[in-house]
mmCIF file of C-alpha atoms and ligand atoms in Angstrom:
data_model
loop_
_atom_site.group_PDB
_atom_site.id
_atom_site.type_symbol
_atom_site.label_atom_id
_atom_site.label_comp_id
_atom_site.label_asym_id
_atom_site.label_seq_id
_atom_site.Cartn_x
_atom_site.Cartn_y
_atom_site.Cartn_z
ATOM 1 C CA MET W 11 32.280 41.371 13.410
ATOM 2 C CA ALA W 12 29.695 43.853 14.620
ATOM 3 C CA ALA W 13 26.130 42.510 14.706
ATOM 4 C CA GLY W 14 24.096 43.203 11.594
ATOM 5 C CA ARG W 15 26.950 43.997 9.244
ATOM 6 C CA ARG W 16 26.640 42.136 5.979
ATOM 7 C CA GLY W 17 29.564 40.666 4.099
ATOM 8 C CA ALA W 18 30.867 42.135 0.846
ATOM 9 C CA LEU W 19 30.513 40.650 -2.616
ATOM 10 C CA ILE W 20 33.919 40.873 -4.260
ATOM 11 C CA VAL W 21 34.357 39.696 -7.854
ATOM 12 C CA LEU W 22 37.596 39.049 -9.736
ATOM 13 C CA GLU W 23 37.469 39.208 -13.516
ATOM 14 C CA GLY W 24 40.094 39.256 -16.230
ATOM 15 C CA VAL W 25 41.487 37.395 -19.203
ATOM 16 C CA ASP W 26 42.908 33.885 -19.020
ATOM 17 C CA ARG W 27 46.133 33.517 -16.998
ATOM 18 C CA ALA W 28 45.820 36.974 -15.401
ATOM 19 C CA GLY W 29 46.045 35.234 -12.014
ATOM 20 C CA LYS W 30 42.399 35.365 -10.891
ATOM 21 C CA SER W 31 42.304 31.992 -9.184
ATOM 22 C CA THR W 32 45.665 32.457 -7.445
ATOM 23 C CA GLN W 33 44.609 35.894 -6.191
ATOM 24 C CA CYS W 34 41.208 34.603 -5.033
ATOM 25 C CA ARG W 35 42.923 31.978 -2.899
ATOM 26 C CA LYS W 36 45.431 34.453 -1.456
ATOM 27 C CA LEU W 37 42.674 36.931 -0.668
ATOM 28 C CA MET W 38 40.651 34.201 1.050
ATOM 29 C CA ASP W 39 43.627 33.253 3.219
ATOM 30 C CA ALA W 40 44.387 36.877 4.116
ATOM 31 C CA LEU W 41 40.779 37.653 5.045
ATOM 32 C CA ARG W 42 40.450 34.558 7.189
ATOM 33 C CA ASP W 43 43.797 35.218 8.891
ATOM 34 C CA SER W 44 42.524 38.660 9.856
ATOM 35 C CA GLY W 45 39.339 37.151 11.326
ATOM 36 C CA GLN W 46 37.045 38.149 8.471
ATOM 37 C CA PRO W 47 34.768 35.226 7.557
ATOM 38 C CA ALA W 48 35.014 34.610 3.816
ATOM 39 C CA HIS W 49 33.764 32.071 1.303
ATOM 40 C CA LEU W 50 35.122 31.370 -2.180
ATOM 41 C CA LEU W 51 32.832 30.910 -5.190
ATOM 42 C CA THR W 52 33.851 30.035 -8.733
ATOM 43 C CA PHE W 53 31.754 30.447 -11.862
ATOM 44 C CA PRO W 54 30.951 28.329 -13.662
ATOM 45 C CA GLU W 55 30.214 26.220 -10.563
ATOM 46 C CA ARG W 56 30.902 22.895 -12.246
ATOM 47 C CA SER W 57 29.549 20.610 -9.499
ATOM 48 C CA THR W 58 25.809 21.141 -10.063
ATOM 49 C CA GLU W 59 23.724 19.441 -12.798
ATOM 50 C CA ILE W 60 23.827 22.633 -14.905
ATOM 51 C CA GLY W 61 27.500 23.012 -14.066
ATOM 52 C CA LYS W 62 28.270 19.509 -15.329
ATOM 53 C CA LEU W 63 26.636 20.373 -18.648
ATOM 54 C CA LEU W 64 28.700 23.571 -18.845
ATOM 55 C CA SER W 65 31.851 21.687 -18.002
ATOM 56 C CA SER W 66 31.214 19.149 -20.781
ATOM 57 C CA TYR W 67 30.548 22.060 -23.128
ATOM 58 C CA LEU W 68 33.796 23.806 -22.180
ATOM 59 C CA GLU W 69 35.702 20.538 -22.547
ATOM 60 C CA LYS W 70 34.180 20.248 -26.047
ATOM 61 C CA LYS W 71 32.578 16.903 -25.172
ATOM 62 C CA ILE W 72 29.170 18.282 -26.156
ATOM 63 C CA ASN W 73 27.911 21.151 -28.284
ATOM 64 C CA LEU W 74 25.139 23.475 -27.162
ATOM 65 C CA GLU W 75 23.342 26.195 -29.074
ATOM 66 C CA ASP W 76 24.865 29.627 -28.255
ATOM 67 C CA HIS W 77 21.792 31.283 -26.698
ATOM 68 C CA THR W 78 21.102 28.151 -24.704
ATOM 69 C CA VAL W 79 24.582 27.971 -23.248
ATOM 70 C CA HIS W 80 24.464 31.661 -22.338
ATOM 71 C CA LEU W 81 21.249 31.088 -20.382
ATOM 72 C CA LEU W 82 22.745 28.028 -18.699
ATOM 73 C CA PHE W 83 25.762 30.045 -17.492
ATOM 74 C CA SER W 84 23.307 32.568 -16.051
ATOM 75 C CA ALA W 85 21.144 29.845 -14.485
ATOM 76 C CA ASN W 86 24.320 28.443 -12.944
ATOM 77 C CA ARG W 87 24.704 31.761 -11.087
ATOM 78 C CA TRP W 88 21.029 32.046 -10.128
ATOM 79 C CA GLU W 89 21.052 28.619 -8.539
ATOM 80 C CA GLN W 90 23.692 29.900 -6.084
ATOM 81 C CA VAL W 91 21.844 33.126 -5.190
ATOM 82 C CA PRO W 92 19.894 31.872 -2.123
ATOM 83 C CA MET W 93 23.143 30.590 -0.608
ATOM 84 C CA MET W 94 24.994 33.802 -1.548
ATOM 85 C CA LYS W 95 22.379 36.011 0.119
ATOM 86 C CA GLU W 96 22.318 33.837 3.202
ATOM 87 C CA LYS W 97 26.093 34.026 3.590
ATOM 88 C CA LEU W 98 26.236 37.787 2.943
ATOM 89 C CA ASN W 99 23.504 38.357 5.529
ATOM 90 C CA GLN W 100 25.473 36.282 8.020
ATOM 91 C CA GLY W 101 28.366 38.711 7.596
ATOM 92 C CA ILE W 102 30.387 36.381 5.387
ATOM 93 C CA THR W 103 32.303 38.043 2.548
ATOM 94 C CA LEU W 104 32.123 36.292 -0.820
ATOM 95 C CA VAL W 105 35.187 36.190 -3.054
ATOM 96 C CA VAL W 106 34.021 35.282 -6.557
ATOM 97 C CA ASP W 107 36.185 33.986 -9.408
ATOM 98 C CA ARG W 108 34.281 35.240 -12.544
ATOM 99 C CA TYR W 109 30.653 36.412 -12.538
ATOM 100 C CA ALA W 110 28.052 37.833 -14.964
ATOM 101 C CA PHE W 111 30.729 40.010 -16.629
ATOM 102 C CA SER W 112 32.498 36.918 -17.986
ATOM 103 C CA GLY W 113 29.083 35.701 -19.103
ATOM 104 C CA VAL W 114 28.490 38.826 -21.186
ATOM 105 C CA ALA W 115 32.078 39.171 -22.410
ATOM 106 C CA PHE W 116 32.404 35.595 -23.663
ATOM 107 C CA THR W 117 28.997 35.281 -25.329
ATOM 108 C CA SER W 118 29.214 38.675 -27.007
ATOM 109 C CA ALA W 119 32.646 37.714 -28.390
ATOM 110 C CA LYS W 120 31.034 34.945 -30.434
ATOM 111 C CA GLU W 121 30.955 35.319 -34.196
ATOM 112 C CA GLY W 122 27.866 34.912 -36.308
ATOM 113 C CA GLU W 123 24.956 35.682 -34.044
ATOM 114 C CA ASN W 124 25.855 39.294 -33.214
ATOM 115 C CA PHE W 125 24.914 39.078 -29.571
ATOM 116 C CA SER W 126 24.302 42.591 -28.228
ATOM 117 C CA LEU W 127 25.655 43.497 -24.794
ATOM 118 C CA ASP W 128 22.106 44.325 -23.816
ATOM 119 C CA TRP W 129 20.746 40.880 -24.742
ATOM 120 C CA CYS W 130 23.642 39.227 -22.954
ATOM 121 C CA LYS W 131 23.057 41.200 -19.750
ATOM 122 C CA GLN W 132 19.318 40.501 -19.414
ATOM 123 C CA PRO W 133 19.331 37.048 -17.782
ATOM 124 C CA ASP W 134 21.715 38.293 -15.069
ATOM 125 C CA VAL W 135 19.706 41.447 -14.256
ATOM 126 C CA GLY W 136 18.825 41.314 -10.566
ATOM 127 C CA LEU W 137 21.678 39.104 -9.377
ATOM 128 C CA PRO W 138 23.367 40.316 -6.179
ATOM 129 C CA LYS W 139 25.365 43.382 -7.218
ATOM 130 C CA PRO W 140 29.085 43.219 -6.468
ATOM 131 C CA ASP W 141 30.463 45.770 -4.016
ATOM 132 C CA LEU W 142 33.781 45.609 -5.846
ATOM 133 C CA ILE W 143 34.841 44.225 -9.221
ATOM 134 C CA LEU W 144 38.577 43.814 -9.586
ATOM 135 C CA PHE W 145 39.624 43.610 -13.210
ATOM 136 C CA LEU W 146 43.023 41.965 -13.533
ATOM 137 C CA GLN W 147 44.439 43.597 -16.622
ATOM 138 C CA LEU W 148 47.102 41.757 -18.592
ATOM 139 C CA ARG W 149 48.140 42.208 -22.208
ATOM 140 C CA THR W 150 47.660 39.167 -24.396
ATOM 141 C CA VAL W 151 51.374 39.001 -25.244
ATOM 142 C CA GLU W 152 52.241 39.029 -21.557
ATOM 143 C CA ALA W 153 49.657 36.352 -20.781
ATOM 144 C CA ALA W 154 51.321 34.224 -23.450
ATOM 145 C CA THR W 155 54.619 34.283 -21.523
ATOM 146 C CA ARG W 156 52.806 32.616 -18.589
ATOM 147 C CA GLY W 157 52.352 29.413 -20.530
ATOM 148 C CA SER W 158 50.235 28.187 -23.356
ATOM 149 C CA PHE W 159 46.470 27.980 -23.537
ATOM 150 C CA GLY W 160 44.697 24.861 -22.416
ATOM 151 C CA THR W 161 42.438 22.855 -24.660
ATOM 152 C CA GLU W 162 39.060 24.150 -23.456
ATOM 153 C CA ARG W 163 36.656 26.087 -25.608
ATOM 154 C CA TYR W 164 37.454 29.842 -25.891
ATOM 155 C CA GLU W 165 41.123 29.250 -25.056
ATOM 156 C CA ASN W 166 42.680 31.111 -27.977
ATOM 157 C CA ASN W 167 44.064 34.609 -28.575
ATOM 158 C CA ALA W 168 41.513 35.927 -31.057
ATOM 159 C CA PHE W 169 38.602 35.007 -28.834
ATOM 160 C CA GLN W 170 40.198 36.373 -25.657
ATOM 161 C CA GLU W 171 40.934 39.676 -27.440
ATOM 162 C CA LYS W 172 37.271 40.035 -28.381
ATOM 163 C CA ALA W 173 36.140 39.157 -24.866
ATOM 164 C CA LEU W 174 38.563 41.787 -23.539
ATOM 165 C CA GLN W 175 36.904 44.456 -25.713
ATOM 166 C CA SER W 176 33.510 43.541 -24.243
ATOM 167 C CA PHE W 177 34.938 43.763 -20.721
ATOM 168 C CA HIS W 178 36.083 47.309 -21.560
ATOM 169 C CA HIS W 179 32.550 48.231 -22.645
ATOM 170 C CA LEU W 180 31.142 46.828 -19.410
ATOM 171 C CA MET W 181 33.686 48.805 -17.383
ATOM 172 C CA LYS W 182 32.210 52.078 -18.660
ATOM 173 C CA ASP W 183 29.220 51.465 -16.362
ATOM 174 C CA THR W 184 29.853 53.944 -13.554
ATOM 175 C CA THR W 185 27.077 52.494 -11.365
ATOM 176 C CA LEU W 186 29.472 49.613 -10.702
ATOM 177 C CA ASN W 187 32.615 49.787 -8.595
ATOM 178 C CA TRP W 188 35.220 48.608 -11.133
ATOM 179 C CA LYS W 189 38.884 48.740 -10.168
ATOM 180 C CA THR W 190 41.379 47.931 -12.881
ATOM 181 C CA ILE W 191 44.622 46.526 -11.591
ATOM 182 C CA ASP W 192 47.871 45.805 -13.333
ATOM 183 C CA ALA W 193 48.154 42.023 -13.314
ATOM 184 C CA SER W 194 51.696 42.092 -14.698
ATOM 185 C CA LYS W 195 52.929 42.879 -11.160
ATOM 186 C CA ASN W 196 54.350 40.057 -9.076
ATOM 187 C CA ILE W 197 51.968 37.853 -7.113
ATOM 188 C CA GLU W 198 52.686 39.464 -3.716
ATOM 189 C CA ASP W 199 52.355 43.096 -4.835
ATOM 190 C CA LEU W 200 49.164 42.270 -6.685
ATOM 191 C CA HIS W 201 47.841 40.522 -3.601
ATOM 192 C CA LYS W 202 48.592 43.545 -1.381
ATOM 193 C CA GLU W 203 46.655 45.845 -3.702
ATOM 194 C CA ILE W 204 43.711 43.442 -3.924
ATOM 195 C CA HIS W 205 43.685 42.906 -0.158
ATOM 196 C CA TYR W 206 43.695 46.658 0.500
ATOM 197 C CA LEU W 207 40.839 47.361 -1.956
ATOM 198 C CA SER W 208 38.865 44.429 -0.546
ATOM 199 C CA LYS W 209 39.200 45.658 3.045
ATOM 200 C CA GLU W 210 37.857 49.057 1.945
ATOM 201 C CA ALA W 211 34.924 47.377 0.173
ATOM 202 C CA ILE W 212 34.135 45.252 3.215
ATOM 203 C CA LYS W 213 34.101 48.354 5.429
ATOM 204 C CA GLU W 214 31.722 50.173 3.065
ATOM 205 C CA ALA W 215 29.465 47.173 2.357
ATOM 206 C CA GLY W 216 28.723 46.786 6.057
ATOM 207 C CA GLU W 217 27.015 50.185 6.039
ATOM 208 C CA LYS W 218 24.644 49.698 3.091
ATOM 209 C CA PRO W 219 22.093 47.172 1.807
ATOM 210 C CA LEU W 220 22.866 44.690 -0.930
ATOM 211 C CA GLU W 221 21.717 45.957 -4.333
ATOM 212 C CA GLU W 222 20.670 44.281 -7.576
ATOM 213 C CA LEU W 223 22.917 44.079 -10.630
ATOM 214 C CA TRP W 224 22.050 46.120 -13.754
ATOM 215 C CA LYS W 225 18.740 47.332 -12.304
HETATM 216 P P1 LIG K 7 37.742 28.907 -16.166
HETATM 217 O O1 LIG K 7 37.096 27.760 -15.426
HETATM 218 O O2 LIG K 7 39.153 28.623 -16.594
HETATM 219 O O3 LIG K 7 37.573 30.218 -15.474
HETATM 220 O O4 LIG K 7 36.983 28.981 -17.577
HETATM 221 N N1 LIG K 7 32.500 31.605 -19.185
HETATM 222 C C1 LIG K 7 32.443 31.769 -17.846
HETATM 223 C C2 LIG K 7 31.409 31.930 -20.003
HETATM 224 O O5 LIG K 7 31.474 31.773 -21.215
HETATM 225 N N2 LIG K 7 30.284 32.423 -19.427
HETATM 226 C C3 LIG K 7 30.177 32.606 -18.082
HETATM 227 O O6 LIG K 7 29.122 33.054 -17.586
HETATM 228 C C4 LIG K 7 31.310 32.267 -17.239
HETATM 229 C C5 LIG K 7 31.232 32.455 -15.758
HETATM 230 C C6 LIG K 7 34.945 31.842 -19.508
HETATM 231 C C7 LIG K 7 35.646 29.088 -17.694
HETATM 232 C C8 LIG K 7 35.322 29.518 -19.114
HETATM 233 O O7 LIG K 7 33.931 29.788 -19.216
HETATM 234 C C9 LIG K 7 33.712 31.057 -19.779
HETATM 235 C C10 LIG K 7 36.022 30.806 -19.492
HETATM 236 MG MG1 LIG K 8 40.248 28.669 -18.222
#
């Protein structure tokens, strides 16, 4: 690594069972094998105090008011920001499994309150802006062939469909580097595409400062 080059912030988003976690791990391995320092982050980060609350909420052990839980998901990202910036500045690339886009997509999919995209975005304004957002696209029927849903909150077809619509709205933002990829491909082909796009993003990120999301 050349001195002074920052790492890239690479986010994977997509519906349940699109293969995000598998692809994050494979990307991590490939980057490290090629000598590129990389660190994996997952949101929600369930190990912190806020993360434990979120985990209990997702496991349906506790209920939380909808605005409150949205702000907690955001706070769960903010608490990682000092570490994220430090790593990026050290030239370490961050591979992130879900980010603010899941936050907006899942809250705005909720019935009843009519959460606007704008309201949902506000708490995450100013987070480190991703250099690349890979959206793993998979039709709901195809996702269903990969096994059944788990028992956590939000794990049902109707909800995932609504979240998917919100993701599509967010993807219209041309100030962000969204890349939609066909997640119905086999694991290896998908990995090759993700690895290629990530290498490009890492090259470009090294030449420019880190920006702020939605600002
Ligand atoms: P997994 O651990 O299976 O990815 O599920 N979520 C996530 C939100 O509602 N808001 C957020 O900000 C984030 C990051 C998506 C985690 C579940 O939590 C939802 C699925
Ligand atoms: Mg899940």
